[in-house]
PDB file of C-alpha atoms in Angstrom:
ATOM      1  CA  PRO C   1       0.033   0.487  -0.003  1.00 42.00           C
ATOM      2  CA  ARG C   2       0.903   3.963  -0.431  1.00 45.00           C
ATOM      3  CA  VAL C   3       1.447   6.694   1.857  1.00 41.00           C
ATOM      4  CA  GLY C   4      -1.940   8.083   2.065  1.00 46.00           C
ATOM      5  CA  ASP C   5      -3.689   5.761  -0.293  1.00 48.00           C
ATOM      6  CA  LEU C   6      -7.472   4.935   0.984  1.00 51.00           C
ATOM      7  CA  GLN C   7      -9.211   1.695   0.647  1.00 59.00           C
ATOM      8  CA  ARG C   8     -10.290   1.137  -3.262  1.00 72.00           C
ATOM      9  CA  THR C   9     -12.495  -0.936  -5.113  1.00 86.00           C
ATOM     10  CA  ASN C  10     -11.242  -3.539  -7.022  1.00 91.00           C
ATOM     11  CA  GLU C  11     -11.930  -0.984 -10.431  1.00 93.00           C
ATOM     12  CA  GLU C  12      -9.866   1.458  -8.656  1.00 94.00           C
ATOM     13  CA  ALA C  13      -6.898  -0.921  -7.514  1.00 94.00           C
ATOM     14  CA  ALA C  14      -6.808  -2.127 -11.066  1.00 95.00           C
ATOM     15  CA  VAL C  15      -6.591   1.372 -12.748  1.00 97.00           C
ATOM     16  CA  LEU C  16      -3.591   2.135 -10.134  1.00 97.00           C
ATOM     17  CA  THR C  17      -1.728  -1.097 -10.703  1.00 97.00           C
ATOM     18  CA  THR C  18      -2.057  -0.071 -14.889  1.00 98.00           C
ATOM     19  CA  VAL C  19      -0.491   2.693 -13.857  1.00 98.00           C
ATOM     20  CA  GLN C  20       1.902   1.811 -11.461  1.00 97.00           C
ATOM     21  CA  ARG C  21       2.719  -1.462 -14.130  1.00 98.00           C
ATOM     22  CA  PHE C  22       3.759   1.540 -16.045  1.00 98.00           C
ATOM     23  CA  PHE C  23       6.501   3.033 -13.994  1.00 97.00           C
ATOM     24  CA  GLU C  24       7.494  -0.287 -13.622  1.00 97.00           C
ATOM     25  CA  THR C  25       8.407  -0.697 -17.726  1.00 97.00           C
ATOM     26  CA  MET C  26       9.914   2.694 -17.202  1.00 97.00           C
ATOM     27  CA  THR C  27      12.473   1.850 -14.694  1.00 96.00           C
ATOM     28  CA  SER C  28      13.085  -1.576 -16.018  1.00 95.00           C
ATOM     29  CA  LYS C  29      13.015  -0.380 -19.995  1.00 95.00           C
ATOM     30  CA  ASP C  30      10.748  -2.605 -21.047  1.00 96.00           C
ATOM     31  CA  ALA C  31       9.186  -1.088 -24.000  1.00 94.00           C
ATOM     32  CA  ALA C  32       7.297  -4.649 -24.531  1.00 95.00           C
ATOM     33  CA  GLY C  33       5.560  -4.294 -21.283  1.00 97.00           C
ATOM     34  CA  ALA C  34       5.054  -0.670 -21.543  1.00 97.00           C
ATOM     35  CA  ARG C  35       2.869  -0.960 -24.859  1.00 96.00           C
ATOM     36  CA  ALA C  36       1.156  -3.023 -22.878  1.00 96.00           C
ATOM     37  CA  VAL C  37       0.128  -0.910 -21.142  1.00 97.00           C
ATOM     38  CA  LEU C  38       0.038   2.072 -23.188  1.00 98.00           C
ATOM     39  CA  ASP C  39      -2.460   3.032 -26.085  1.00 97.00           C
ATOM     40  CA  PRO C  40       0.201   3.183 -28.529  1.00 93.00           C
ATOM     41  CA  GLN C  41      -2.292   6.416 -30.420  1.00 95.00           C
ATOM     42  CA  GLY C  42      -2.104   8.288 -27.146  1.00 96.00           C
ATOM     43  CA  ASP C  43       0.558  11.231 -26.036  1.00 97.00           C
ATOM     44  CA  PHE C  44       1.870  12.603 -22.929  1.00 98.00           C
ATOM     45  CA  VAL C  45       2.170  16.393 -22.224  1.00 98.00           C
ATOM     46  CA  SER C  46       4.814  18.169 -19.974  1.00 98.00           C
ATOM     47  CA  VAL C  47       4.476  21.380 -18.556  1.00 98.00           C
ATOM     48  CA  ARG C  48       7.444  23.367 -16.841  1.00 97.00           C
ATOM     49  CA  TRP C  49       9.038  26.558 -16.951  1.00 95.00           C
ATOM     50  CA  ASN C  50      12.639  27.565 -17.731  1.00 94.00           C
ATOM     51  CA  ALA C  51      15.121  29.322 -15.759  1.00 91.00           C
ATOM     52  CA  ASP C  52      13.759  32.452 -16.920  1.00 94.00           C
ATOM     53  CA  GLY C  53      10.042  31.705 -15.543  1.00 92.00           C
ATOM     54  CA  GLU C  54       8.596  31.244 -18.922  1.00 96.00           C
ATOM     55  CA  ARG C  55       6.094  28.072 -19.014  1.00 97.00           C
ATOM     56  CA  VAL C  56       7.374  25.685 -21.570  1.00 97.00           C
ATOM     57  CA  ILE C  57       4.983  22.843 -23.090  1.00 98.00           C
ATOM     58  CA  ARG C  58       6.486  19.893 -24.223  1.00 97.00           C
ATOM     59  CA  ARG C  59       4.269  17.186 -26.322  1.00 97.00           C
ATOM     60  CA  ALA C  60       5.456  13.624 -27.412  1.00 96.00           C
ATOM     61  CA  SER C  61       3.547  10.801 -28.690  1.00 96.00           C
ATOM     62  CA  ILE C  62       3.451   7.475 -26.595  1.00 95.00           C
ATOM     63  CA  GLU C  63       5.041   5.950 -29.429  1.00 94.00           C
ATOM     64  CA  ASP C  64       8.300   8.724 -29.309  1.00 94.00           C
ATOM     65  CA  TYR C  65       7.992   7.454 -25.521  1.00 95.00           C
ATOM     66  CA  LEU C  66       8.341   3.999 -26.345  1.00 94.00           C
ATOM     67  CA  GLN C  67      11.450   4.215 -28.668  1.00 92.00           C
ATOM     68  CA  GLY C  68      12.767   6.511 -26.387  1.00 92.00           C
ATOM     69  CA  LEU C  69      12.773   3.820 -23.662  1.00 91.00           C
ATOM     70  CA  GLU C  70      13.897   0.970 -25.952  1.00 86.00           C
ATOM     71  CA  SER C  71      17.360   2.982 -26.780  1.00 90.00           C
ATOM     72  CA  GLY C  72      17.514   5.382 -23.445  1.00 87.00           C
ATOM     73  CA  THR C  73      20.728   4.546 -21.306  1.00 92.00           C
ATOM     74  CA  ALA C  74      19.541   6.088 -17.959  1.00 94.00           C
ATOM     75  CA  THR C  75      17.561   4.562 -15.044  1.00 94.00           C
ATOM     76  CA  TYR C  76      14.145   6.104 -14.552  1.00 95.00           C
ATOM     77  CA  LEU C  77      12.749   6.130 -11.100  1.00 97.00           C
ATOM     78  CA  GLU C  78       9.034   7.353 -10.132  1.00 97.00           C
ATOM     79  CA  ARG C  79       6.577   7.056  -7.373  1.00 97.00           C
ATOM     80  CA  ILE C  80       3.140   8.342  -6.488  1.00 97.00           C
ATOM     81  CA  TRP C  81       1.428   8.320  -3.474  1.00 96.00           C
ATOM     82  CA  GLU C  82      -2.013   9.568  -2.585  1.00 95.00           C
ATOM     83  CA  SER C  83      -3.477   9.352  -5.810  1.00 96.00           C
ATOM     84  CA  GLU C  84      -6.941   9.836  -6.936  1.00 96.00           C
ATOM     85  CA  VAL C  85      -9.038   7.395  -8.552  1.00 97.00           C
ATOM     86  CA  ARG C  86     -12.065   8.691 -10.614  1.00 96.00           C
ATOM     87  CA  ILE C  87     -13.768   5.944 -13.140  1.00 96.00           C
ATOM     88  CA  HIS C  88     -16.799   6.022 -14.770  1.00 95.00           C
ATOM     89  CA  GLY C  89     -17.761   3.049 -17.062  1.00 94.00           C
ATOM     90  CA  SER C  90     -14.891   2.612 -19.409  1.00 96.00           C
ATOM     91  CA  ILE C  91     -12.621   5.947 -18.744  1.00 97.00           C
ATOM     92  CA  ALA C  92     -10.785   6.557 -15.554  1.00 98.00           C
ATOM     93  CA  ILE C  93      -8.016   9.981 -14.698  1.00 98.00           C
ATOM     94  CA  VAL C  94      -5.740   8.964 -12.148  1.00 98.00           C
ATOM     95  CA  TRP C  95      -4.289  12.729 -10.511  1.00 98.00           C
ATOM     96  CA  THR C  96      -1.675  12.434  -7.907  1.00 97.00           C
ATOM     97  CA  PRO C  97       1.462  13.707  -6.769  1.00 97.00           C
ATOM     98  CA  TYR C  98       5.262  12.447  -7.770  1.00 98.00           C
ATOM     99  CA  ASP C  99       8.818  12.067  -7.218  1.00 97.00           C
ATOM    100  CA  PHE C 100      11.561  11.296 -10.020  1.00 97.00           C
ATOM    101  CA  TYR C 101      14.577  10.289  -9.819  1.00 96.00           C
ATOM    102  CA  ILE C 102      17.347   9.610 -12.708  1.00 96.00           C
ATOM    103  CA  ASP C 103      20.195   7.101 -11.860  1.00 95.00           C
ATOM    104  CA  GLY C 104      19.271   7.726  -8.415  1.00 94.00           C
ATOM    105  CA  ASP C 105      19.226  11.358  -8.130  1.00 94.00           C
ATOM    106  CA  PHE C 106      16.293  13.474  -7.561  1.00 95.00           C
ATOM    107  CA  SER C 107      15.427  15.168 -10.862  1.00 96.00           C
ATOM    108  CA  HIS C 108      11.990  16.884 -10.113  1.00 97.00           C
ATOM    109  CA  CYS C 109       8.772  16.557  -8.536  1.00 97.00           C
ATOM    110  CA  GLY C 110       4.717  17.490  -9.958  1.00 98.00           C
ATOM    111  CA  VAL C 111       1.517  16.135 -10.595  1.00 98.00           C
ATOM    112  CA  ASP C 112       0.364  13.622 -13.109  1.00 98.00           C
ATOM    113  CA  ALA C 113      -2.842  13.392 -14.870  1.00 98.00           C
ATOM    114  CA  PHE C 114      -3.263  10.245 -16.729  1.00 98.00           C
ATOM    115  CA  GLN C 115      -5.925   9.202 -18.881  1.00 98.00           C
ATOM    116  CA  LEU C 116      -7.244   5.440 -18.825  1.00 98.00           C
ATOM    117  CA  LEU C 117      -9.474   3.346 -21.074  1.00 98.00           C
ATOM    118  CA  GLY C 118     -11.196   0.007 -20.013  1.00 97.00           C
ATOM    119  CA  THR C 119     -10.697  -2.521 -22.885  1.00 96.00           C
ATOM    120  CA  GLU C 120     -11.398  -6.427 -22.545  1.00 94.00           C
ATOM    121  CA  ALA C 121      -7.930  -6.855 -21.881  1.00 92.00           C
ATOM    122  CA  GLY C 122      -7.874  -4.385 -19.299  1.00 95.00           C
ATOM    123  CA  TRP C 123      -6.945  -0.941 -18.519  1.00 97.00           C
ATOM    124  CA  ILE C 124      -4.489   1.116 -20.447  1.00 98.00           C
ATOM    125  CA  ILE C 125      -3.276   4.690 -20.533  1.00 98.00           C
ATOM    126  CA  THR C 126      -3.952   6.808 -23.305  1.00 98.00           C
ATOM    127  CA  GLY C 127      -2.448   9.728 -22.521  1.00 97.00           C
ATOM    128  CA  GLY C 128      -1.062  12.253 -19.548  1.00 98.00           C
ATOM    129  CA  ILE C 129       0.084  15.821 -18.926  1.00 98.00           C
ATOM    130  CA  TYR C 130       2.106  16.816 -16.135  1.00 98.00           C
ATOM    131  CA  THR C 131       4.080  18.766 -14.341  1.00 98.00           C
ATOM    132  CA  VAL C 132       7.863  18.896 -13.814  1.00 98.00           C
ATOM    133  CA  GLU C 133       9.022  21.286 -11.037  1.00 96.00           C
ATOM    134  CA  ARG C 134      12.667  21.783 -10.101  1.00 92.00           C
ATOM    135  CA  ALA C 135      11.581  23.520  -6.341  1.00 88.00           C
ATOM    136  CA  GLY C 136       9.151  23.862  -3.852  1.00 89.00           C
ATOM    137  CA  CYS C 137       8.871  19.842  -4.093  1.00 92.00           C
ATOM    138  CA  GLY C 138       9.824  18.992  -0.133  1.00 86.00           C
ATOM    139  CA  GLU C 139      10.438  15.677   1.285  1.00 86.00           C
ATOM    140  CA  SER C 140       8.594  13.276  -0.236  1.00 89.00           C
ATOM    141  CA  PRO C 141       5.908  10.929   2.212  1.00 92.00           C
ATOM    142  CA  LEU C 142       7.888   8.207   0.841  1.00 92.00           C
ATOM    143  CA  GLY C 143      10.572   8.629   1.832  1.00 92.00           C
ATOM    144  CA  PRO C 144      14.446   7.850   0.158  1.00 90.00           C
ATOM    145  CA  PRO C 145      14.412   5.685  -2.519  1.00 90.00           C
ATOM    146  CA  GLY C 146      15.527   2.054  -2.223  1.00 77.00           C
ATOM    147  CA  ILE C 147      16.446   2.039  -6.363  1.00 54.00           C
TER     148      ILE C 147
END
């Protein structure tokens, strides 16, 4: 169980399991596993701020993400807590704070907002939007990572 998580319905747990599986494939560089939980037609959008305080928006297709996962050399670890899950029929969203580490070093924190679709095979992530925050992160309620 994650810090701050409440009792979950089976369906909410299944949605969160899909998101957690996505993070596990990121850490292990498992592109085949990632393909099983991602919709290749989806995309990810990040919102960050440059050194001048200007907002920068980056968009990447899930297919681009998968290609980068296969060729990347860094090890990524993303951790979430106090996740809010909303489900209506075969659509779901997950809104959750996160922290992110590259090769064991803290990189940034932020908020993830994932969109998911229920399929006959289970939940898949159709896309997401997230912030990249390098200041004001504070200490994670999960403590230091045990990579």
